[in-house]
Amino acid sequence: QVFSALAPREPRFASQGGSRSEDVALQNIQARLRMVYGYLLAQLVPWCRGREGFLLVLGSANVDEALRGYMTKYDCSAADVNPIGGVSKTDLKRFLHWGADHLGYPA
């Protein structure tokens, strides 16, 4: 509805008959909005609990995404801390399977 105030057309996801350009743009907005909400929560959760300060926002981008350029600007790569930012997907999967086998975490 916001976009339709600026342009005569409404973008749609590919699953709803939209073009690839529409689909990618809408997916990128979803990724960016997750970070906006993450930062909103990081700033307001302490206030809700009667505390001062803020929380850090964790990201979930991995090194494979960064090396391939498969990321959206200002999405999960824009976090305060990115604990898996230097880990490949392959190594991350191996680590998760190790955790499932040795520590009882779900795989």
mmCIF file of N, CA and C in Angstrom:
data_model
loop_
_atom_site.group_PDB
_atom_site.id
_atom_site.type_symbol
_atom_site.label_atom_id
_atom_site.label_comp_id
_atom_site.label_asym_id
_atom_site.label_seq_id
_atom_site.Cartn_x
_atom_site.Cartn_y
_atom_site.Cartn_z
ATOM 1 N N GLN A 1 0.822 -1.197 0.000
ATOM 2 C CA GLN A 1 0.000 0.000 0.000
ATOM 3 C C GLN A 1 0.862 1.256 0.000
ATOM 4 N N VAL A 2 2.005 1.214 0.653
ATOM 5 C CA VAL A 2 2.894 2.367 0.659
ATOM 6 C C VAL A 2 3.402 2.636 -0.752
ATOM 7 N N PHE A 3 3.812 1.574 -1.437
ATOM 8 C CA PHE A 3 4.355 1.733 -2.780
ATOM 9 C C PHE A 3 3.307 2.271 -3.746
ATOM 10 N N SER A 4 2.074 1.831 -3.603
ATOM 11 C CA SER A 4 1.021 2.257 -4.533
ATOM 12 C C SER A 4 0.723 3.756 -4.407
ATOM 13 N N ALA A 5 1.096 4.367 -3.298
ATOM 14 C CA ALA A 5 0.929 5.815 -3.171
ATOM 15 C C ALA A 5 1.948 6.564 -4.023
ATOM 16 N N LEU A 6 3.047 5.881 -4.377
ATOM 17 C CA LEU A 6 4.110 6.507 -5.163
ATOM 18 C C LEU A 6 4.096 6.104 -6.629
ATOM 19 N N ALA A 7 3.527 4.971 -6.927
ATOM 20 C CA ALA A 7 3.562 4.444 -8.288
ATOM 21 C C ALA A 7 2.211 3.825 -8.644
ATOM 22 N N PRO A 8 1.932 3.708 -9.923
ATOM 23 C CA PRO A 8 0.624 3.177 -10.330
ATOM 24 C C PRO A 8 0.512 1.657 -10.233
ATOM 25 N N ARG A 9 1.591 0.970 -9.851
ATOM 26 C CA ARG A 9 1.560 -0.493 -9.799
ATOM 27 C C ARG A 9 1.925 -0.968 -8.400
ATOM 28 N N GLU A 10 1.470 -2.167 -8.079
ATOM 29 C CA GLU A 10 1.758 -2.787 -6.774
ATOM 30 C C GLU A 10 2.669 -3.995 -7.008
ATOM 31 N N PRO A 11 3.874 -4.040 -6.401
ATOM 32 C CA PRO A 11 4.752 -5.191 -6.617
ATOM 33 C C PRO A 11 4.194 -6.455 -5.980
ATOM 34 N N ARG A 12 4.499 -7.609 -6.619
ATOM 35 C CA ARG A 12 4.026 -8.903 -6.133
ATOM 36 C C ARG A 12 5.182 -9.898 -6.091
ATOM 37 N N PHE A 13 5.083 -10.861 -5.195
ATOM 38 C CA PHE A 13 6.046 -11.953 -5.163
ATOM 39 C C PHE A 13 5.857 -12.813 -6.409
ATOM 40 N N ALA A 14 6.893 -13.552 -6.792
ATOM 41 C CA ALA A 14 6.809 -14.430 -7.965
ATOM 42 C C ALA A 14 5.690 -15.455 -7.796
ATOM 43 N N SER A 15 5.504 -15.928 -6.572
ATOM 44 C CA SER A 15 4.448 -16.912 -6.321
ATOM 45 C C SER A 15 3.051 -16.340 -6.528
ATOM 46 N N GLN A 16 2.972 -15.021 -6.595
ATOM 47 C CA GLN A 16 1.686 -14.358 -6.825
ATOM 48 C C GLN A 16 1.612 -13.740 -8.219
ATOM 49 N N GLY A 17 2.546 -14.168 -9.104
ATOM 50 C CA GLY A 17 2.535 -13.689 -10.480
ATOM 51 C C GLY A 17 3.453 -12.517 -10.757
ATOM 52 N N GLY A 18 4.257 -12.132 -9.802
ATOM 53 C CA GLY A 18 5.173 -11.016 -10.001
ATOM 54 C C GLY A 18 6.426 -11.412 -10.761
ATOM 55 N N SER A 19 7.148 -10.424 -11.249
ATOM 56 C CA SER A 19 8.392 -10.669 -11.988
ATOM 57 C C SER A 19 9.531 -10.955 -11.016
ATOM 58 N N ARG A 20 10.671 -11.372 -11.552
ATOM 59 C CA ARG A 20 11.861 -11.616 -10.713
ATOM 60 C C ARG A 20 12.273 -10.333 -9.998
ATOM 61 N N SER A 21 12.226 -9.199 -10.683
ATOM 62 C CA SER A 21 12.602 -7.917 -10.060
ATOM 63 C C SER A 21 11.703 -7.587 -8.876
ATOM 64 N N GLU A 22 10.415 -7.789 -9.054
ATOM 65 C CA GLU A 22 9.476 -7.548 -7.955
ATOM 66 C C GLU A 22 9.763 -8.480 -6.786
ATOM 67 N N ASP A 23 9.974 -9.761 -7.109
ATOM 68 C CA ASP A 23 10.195 -10.775 -6.089
ATOM 69 C C ASP A 23 11.447 -10.467 -5.264
ATOM 70 N N VAL A 24 12.556 -10.159 -5.931
ATOM 71 C CA VAL A 24 13.808 -9.862 -5.230
ATOM 72 C C VAL A 24 13.654 -8.604 -4.377
ATOM 73 N N ALA A 25 13.015 -7.586 -4.921
ATOM 74 C CA ALA A 25 12.830 -6.341 -4.153
ATOM 75 C C ALA A 25 12.015 -6.589 -2.888
ATOM 76 N N LEU A 26 10.951 -7.372 -2.992
ATOM 77 C CA LEU A 26 10.117 -7.654 -1.825
ATOM 78 C C LEU A 26 10.853 -8.536 -0.812
ATOM 79 N N GLN A 27 11.649 -9.501 -1.294
ATOM 80 C CA GLN A 27 12.439 -10.317 -0.380
ATOM 81 C C GLN A 27 13.483 -9.464 0.354
ATOM 82 N N ASN A 28 14.103 -8.533 -0.360
ATOM 83 C CA ASN A 28 15.094 -7.659 0.275
ATOM 84 C C ASN A 28 14.457 -6.776 1.343
ATOM 85 N N ILE A 29 13.254 -6.307 1.079
ATOM 86 C CA ILE A 29 12.549 -5.499 2.087
ATOM 87 C C ILE A 29 12.284 -6.330 3.335
ATOM 88 N N GLN A 30 11.885 -7.592 3.159
ATOM 89 C CA GLN A 30 11.652 -8.466 4.310
ATOM 90 C C GLN A 30 12.922 -8.605 5.143
ATOM 91 N N ALA A 31 14.054 -8.826 4.477
ATOM 92 C CA ALA A 31 15.322 -8.995 5.185
ATOM 93 C C ALA A 31 15.704 -7.719 5.937
ATOM 94 N N ARG A 32 15.508 -6.582 5.311
ATOM 95 C CA ARG A 32 15.856 -5.309 5.956
ATOM 96 C C ARG A 32 14.916 -5.000 7.117
ATOM 97 N N LEU A 33 13.650 -5.321 6.963
ATOM 98 C CA LEU A 33 12.700 -5.067 8.052
ATOM 99 C C LEU A 33 13.002 -5.913 9.281
ATOM 100 N N ARG A 34 13.511 -7.135 9.076
ATOM 101 C CA ARG A 34 13.917 -7.959 10.227
ATOM 102 C C ARG A 34 14.978 -7.239 11.048
ATOM 103 N N MET A 35 15.914 -6.561 10.387
ATOM 104 C CA MET A 35 16.958 -5.847 11.114
ATOM 105 C C MET A 35 16.386 -4.603 11.797
ATOM 106 N N VAL A 36 15.472 -3.920 11.146
ATOM 107 C CA VAL A 36 14.837 -2.751 11.770
ATOM 108 C C VAL A 36 14.134 -3.178 13.051
ATOM 109 N N TYR A 37 13.372 -4.275 12.975
ATOM 110 C CA TYR A 37 12.687 -4.776 14.174
ATOM 111 C C TYR A 37 13.686 -5.265 15.225
ATOM 112 N N GLY A 38 14.758 -5.884 14.778
ATOM 113 C CA GLY A 38 15.789 -6.337 15.709
ATOM 114 C C GLY A 38 16.389 -5.177 16.490
ATOM 115 N N TYR A 39 16.713 -4.097 15.802
ATOM 116 C CA TYR A 39 17.267 -2.928 16.482
ATOM 117 C C TYR A 39 16.222 -2.231 17.356
ATOM 118 N N LEU A 40 14.982 -2.212 16.911
ATOM 119 C CA LEU A 40 13.913 -1.648 17.735
ATOM 120 C C LEU A 40 13.805 -2.407 19.053
ATOM 121 N N LEU A 41 13.791 -3.736 18.969
ATOM 122 C CA LEU A 41 13.726 -4.556 20.183
ATOM 123 C C LEU A 41 14.962 -4.378 21.054
ATOM 124 N N ALA A 42 16.134 -4.308 20.416
ATOM 125 C CA ALA A 42 17.378 -4.152 21.177
ATOM 126 C C ALA A 42 17.387 -2.855 21.973
ATOM 127 N N GLN A 43 16.746 -1.839 21.462
ATOM 128 C CA GLN A 43 16.699 -0.565 22.176
ATOM 129 C C GLN A 43 15.570 -0.502 23.199
ATOM 130 N N LEU A 44 14.460 -1.164 22.939
ATOM 131 C CA LEU A 44 13.301 -1.006 23.814
ATOM 132 C C LEU A 44 13.108 -2.100 24.855
ATOM 133 N N VAL A 45 13.666 -3.289 24.654
ATOM 134 C CA VAL A 45 13.499 -4.356 25.649
ATOM 135 C C VAL A 45 14.062 -3.947 27.011
ATOM 136 N N PRO A 46 15.266 -3.357 27.092
ATOM 137 C CA PRO A 46 15.733 -2.911 28.419
ATOM 138 C C PRO A 46 14.785 -1.887 29.052
ATOM 139 N N TRP A 47 14.272 -0.976 28.248
ATOM 140 C CA TRP A 47 13.332 0.027 28.748
ATOM 141 C C TRP A 47 12.068 -0.645 29.295
ATOM 142 N N CYS A 48 11.569 -1.666 28.572
ATOM 143 C CA CYS A 48 10.389 -2.408 29.038
ATOM 144 C C CYS A 48 10.645 -3.082 30.379
ATOM 145 N N ARG A 49 11.881 -3.447 30.615
ATOM 146 C CA ARG A 49 12.255 -4.121 31.860
ATOM 147 C C ARG A 49 12.728 -3.142 32.930
ATOM 148 N N GLY A 50 12.575 -1.847 32.660
ATOM 149 C CA GLY A 50 12.952 -0.833 33.638
ATOM 150 C C GLY A 50 14.455 -0.642 33.775
ATOM 151 N N ARG A 51 15.182 -0.944 32.734
ATOM 152 C CA ARG A 51 16.637 -0.833 32.763
ATOM 153 C C ARG A 51 17.110 0.200 31.754
ATOM 154 N N GLU A 52 18.315 0.664 31.960
ATOM 155 C CA GLU A 52 18.957 1.592 31.021
ATOM 156 C C GLU A 52 19.743 0.799 29.994
ATOM 157 N N GLY A 53 20.127 1.443 28.920
ATOM 158 C CA GLY A 53 21.014 0.843 27.938
ATOM 159 C C GLY A 53 20.283 0.200 26.781
ATOM 160 N N PHE A 54 20.983 -0.726 26.147
ATOM 161 C CA PHE A 54 20.468 -1.381 24.960
ATOM 162 C C PHE A 54 21.087 -2.763 24.865
ATOM 163 N N LEU A 55 20.556 -3.570 23.973
ATOM 164 C CA LEU A 55 21.086 -4.905 23.719
ATOM 165 C C LEU A 55 21.793 -4.915 22.366
ATOM 166 N N LEU A 56 22.641 -5.898 22.149
ATOM 167 C CA LEU A 56 23.290 -6.054 20.856
ATOM 168 C C LEU A 56 22.421 -6.914 19.942
ATOM 169 N N VAL A 57 22.486 -6.625 18.666
ATOM 170 C CA VAL A 57 21.741 -7.383 17.668
ATOM 171 C C VAL A 57 22.692 -8.393 17.032
ATOM 172 N N LEU A 58 22.309 -9.676 17.070
ATOM 173 C CA LEU A 58 23.119 -10.731 16.480
ATOM 174 C C LEU A 58 22.737 -10.938 15.021
ATOM 175 N N GLY A 59 23.748 -11.142 14.180
ATOM 176 C CA GLY A 59 23.515 -11.427 12.774
ATOM 177 C C GLY A 59 23.681 -12.900 12.478
ATOM 178 N N SER A 60 23.227 -13.311 11.310
ATOM 179 C CA SER A 60 23.312 -14.727 10.945
ATOM 180 C C SER A 60 23.932 -14.942 9.569
ATOM 181 N N ALA A 61 24.614 -13.934 9.034
ATOM 182 C CA ALA A 61 25.278 -14.096 7.742
ATOM 183 C C ALA A 61 26.520 -14.957 7.923
ATOM 184 N N ASN A 62 26.821 -15.783 6.924
ATOM 185 C CA ASN A 62 28.028 -16.606 7.001
ATOM 186 C C ASN A 62 29.013 -16.182 5.919
ATOM 187 N N VAL A 63 30.224 -16.701 6.001
ATOM 188 C CA VAL A 63 31.287 -16.273 5.096
ATOM 189 C C VAL A 63 30.976 -16.620 3.640
ATOM 190 N N ASP A 64 30.288 -17.732 3.392
ATOM 191 C CA ASP A 64 29.954 -18.103 2.014
ATOM 192 C C ASP A 64 29.071 -17.046 1.359
ATOM 193 N N GLU A 65 28.110 -16.535 2.100
ATOM 194 C CA GLU A 65 27.229 -15.492 1.557
ATOM 195 C C GLU A 65 28.031 -14.241 1.225
ATOM 196 N N ALA A 66 28.939 -13.866 2.104
ATOM 197 C CA ALA A 66 29.741 -12.664 1.875
ATOM 198 C C ALA A 66 30.666 -12.832 0.673
ATOM 199 N N LEU A 67 31.312 -13.991 0.558
ATOM 200 C CA LEU A 67 32.245 -14.217 -0.550
ATOM 201 C C LEU A 67 31.538 -14.269 -1.896
ATOM 202 N N ARG A 68 30.321 -14.763 -1.908
ATOM 203 C CA ARG A 68 29.566 -14.861 -3.161
ATOM 204 C C ARG A 68 28.757 -13.592 -3.456
ATOM 205 N N GLY A 69 28.698 -12.690 -2.502
ATOM 206 C CA GLY A 69 27.888 -11.494 -2.686
ATOM 207 C C GLY A 69 26.411 -11.773 -2.564
ATOM 208 N N TYR A 70 26.076 -12.908 -1.939
ATOM 209 C CA TYR A 70 24.677 -13.298 -1.777
ATOM 210 C C TYR A 70 24.183 -12.757 -0.452
ATOM 211 N N MET A 71 23.899 -11.478 -0.419
ATOM 212 C CA MET A 71 23.362 -10.871 0.782
ATOM 213 C C MET A 71 22.673 -9.578 0.400
ATOM 214 N N THR A 72 21.815 -9.146 1.246
ATOM 215 C CA THR A 72 21.100 -7.902 1.045
ATOM 216 C C THR A 72 21.752 -6.838 1.905
ATOM 217 N N LYS A 73 22.042 -5.704 1.325
ATOM 218 C CA LYS A 73 22.641 -4.613 2.083
ATOM 219 C C LYS A 73 21.685 -4.211 3.213
ATOM 220 N N TYR A 74 22.225 -4.090 4.393
ATOM 221 C CA TYR A 74 21.475 -3.721 5.606
ATOM 222 C C TYR A 74 20.534 -4.821 6.087
ATOM 223 N N ASP A 75 20.863 -6.078 5.793
ATOM 224 C CA ASP A 75 20.081 -7.171 6.368
ATOM 225 C C ASP A 75 20.866 -7.746 7.535
ATOM 226 N N CYS A 76 20.884 -9.050 7.679
ATOM 227 C CA CYS A 76 21.561 -9.668 8.822
ATOM 228 C C CYS A 76 23.059 -9.394 8.841
ATOM 229 N N SER A 77 23.607 -8.929 7.728
ATOM 230 C CA SER A 77 25.024 -8.576 7.706
ATOM 231 C C SER A 77 25.283 -7.236 8.402
ATOM 232 N N ALA A 78 24.250 -6.511 8.764
ATOM 233 C CA ALA A 78 24.399 -5.208 9.401
ATOM 234 C C ALA A 78 24.235 -5.273 10.916
ATOM 235 N N ALA A 79 24.427 -6.438 11.496
ATOM 236 C CA ALA A 79 24.236 -6.625 12.934
ATOM 237 C C ALA A 79 25.419 -6.085 13.726
ATOM 238 N N ASP A 80 25.228 -5.951 15.029
ATOM 239 C CA ASP A 80 26.307 -5.521 15.912
ATOM 240 C C ASP A 80 27.374 -6.599 16.037
ATOM 241 N N VAL A 81 26.943 -7.830 16.134
ATOM 242 C CA VAL A 81 27.837 -8.977 16.281
ATOM 243 C C VAL A 81 27.361 -10.072 15.336
ATOM 244 N N ASN A 82 28.298 -10.665 14.618
ATOM 245 C CA ASN A 82 27.946 -11.737 13.701
ATOM 246 C C ASN A 82 28.794 -12.961 14.046
ATOM 247 N N PRO A 83 28.319 -13.803 14.967
ATOM 248 C CA PRO A 83 29.134 -14.911 15.469
ATOM 249 C C PRO A 83 29.547 -15.939 14.424
ATOM 250 N N ILE A 84 28.798 -16.081 13.349
ATOM 251 C CA ILE A 84 29.174 -17.062 12.326
ATOM 252 C C ILE A 84 29.656 -16.383 11.053
ATOM 253 N N GLY A 85 29.990 -15.113 11.118
ATOM 254 C CA GLY A 85 30.406 -14.353 9.946
ATOM 255 C C GLY A 85 31.652 -14.877 9.272
ATOM 256 N N GLY A 86 32.519 -15.567 9.993
ATOM 257 C CA GLY A 86 33.738 -16.111 9.417
ATOM 258 C C GLY A 86 33.695 -17.611 9.233
ATOM 259 N N VAL A 87 32.507 -18.203 9.314
ATOM 260 C CA VAL A 87 32.368 -19.655 9.238
ATOM 261 C C VAL A 87 31.624 -20.019 7.954
ATOM 262 N N SER A 88 32.129 -21.023 7.239
ATOM 263 C CA SER A 88 31.449 -21.467 6.020
ATOM 264 C C SER A 88 30.223 -22.306 6.375
ATOM 265 N N LYS A 89 29.315 -22.415 5.431
ATOM 266 C CA LYS A 89 28.118 -23.229 5.662
ATOM 267 C C LYS A 89 28.482 -24.684 5.919
ATOM 268 N N THR A 90 29.469 -25.181 5.190
ATOM 269 C CA THR A 90 29.892 -26.574 5.365
ATOM 270 C C THR A 90 30.402 -26.799 6.779
ATOM 271 N N ASP A 91 31.281 -25.906 7.253
ATOM 272 C CA ASP A 91 31.812 -26.051 8.613
ATOM 273 C C ASP A 91 30.719 -25.878 9.657
ATOM 274 N N LEU A 92 29.808 -24.967 9.400
ATOM 275 C CA LEU A 92 28.710 -24.748 10.336
ATOM 276 C C LEU A 92 27.827 -25.992 10.433
ATOM 277 N N LYS A 93 27.525 -26.603 9.302
ATOM 278 C CA LYS A 93 26.710 -27.832 9.315
ATOM 279 C C LYS A 93 27.432 -28.948 10.060
ATOM 280 N N ARG A 94 28.742 -29.082 9.820
ATOM 281 C CA ARG A 94 29.517 -30.102 10.539
ATOM 282 C C ARG A 94 29.484 -29.858 12.040
ATOM 283 N N PHE A 95 29.629 -28.603 12.434
ATOM 284 C CA PHE A 95 29.607 -28.257 13.855
ATOM 285 C C PHE A 95 28.244 -28.567 14.471
ATOM 286 N N LEU A 96 27.180 -28.250 13.759
ATOM 287 C CA LEU A 96 25.840 -28.526 14.277
ATOM 288 C C LEU A 96 25.594 -30.026 14.416
ATOM 289 N N HIS A 97 26.084 -30.812 13.450
ATOM 290 C CA HIS A 97 25.950 -32.269 13.563
ATOM 291 C C HIS A 97 26.793 -32.792 14.717
ATOM 292 N N TRP A 98 27.978 -32.227 14.931
ATOM 293 C CA TRP A 98 28.809 -32.616 16.065
ATOM 294 C C TRP A 98 28.065 -32.313 17.373
ATOM 295 N N GLY A 99 27.450 -31.123 17.456
ATOM 296 C CA GLY A 99 26.684 -30.769 18.647
ATOM 297 C C GLY A 99 25.519 -31.700 18.893
ATOM 298 N N ALA A 100 24.877 -32.126 17.816
ATOM 299 C CA ALA A 100 23.762 -33.068 17.945
ATOM 300 C C ALA A 100 24.259 -34.417 18.448
ATOM 301 N N ASP A 101 25.380 -34.865 17.910
ATOM 302 C CA ASP A 101 25.920 -36.182 18.284
ATOM 303 C C ASP A 101 26.518 -36.199 19.694
ATOM 304 N N HIS A 102 27.217 -35.138 20.069
ATOM 305 C CA HIS A 102 27.972 -35.149 21.330
ATOM 306 C C HIS A 102 27.313 -34.384 22.478
ATOM 307 N N LEU A 103 26.443 -33.450 22.147
ATOM 308 C CA LEU A 103 25.844 -32.613 23.207
ATOM 309 C C LEU A 103 24.323 -32.746 23.296
ATOM 310 N N GLY A 104 23.748 -33.526 22.391
ATOM 311 C CA GLY A 104 22.315 -33.760 22.449
ATOM 312 C C GLY A 104 21.455 -32.651 21.843
ATOM 313 N N TYR A 105 22.076 -31.736 21.071
ATOM 314 C CA TYR A 105 21.288 -30.694 20.421
ATOM 315 C C TYR A 105 20.540 -31.290 19.241
ATOM 316 N N PRO A 106 19.379 -30.762 18.902
ATOM 317 C CA PRO A 106 18.661 -31.284 17.725
ATOM 318 C C PRO A 106 19.426 -30.966 16.432
ATOM 319 N N ALA A 107 19.389 -31.880 15.499
ATOM 320 C CA ALA A 107 20.099 -31.678 14.228
ATOM 321 C C ALA A 107 19.200 -31.019 13.214
#
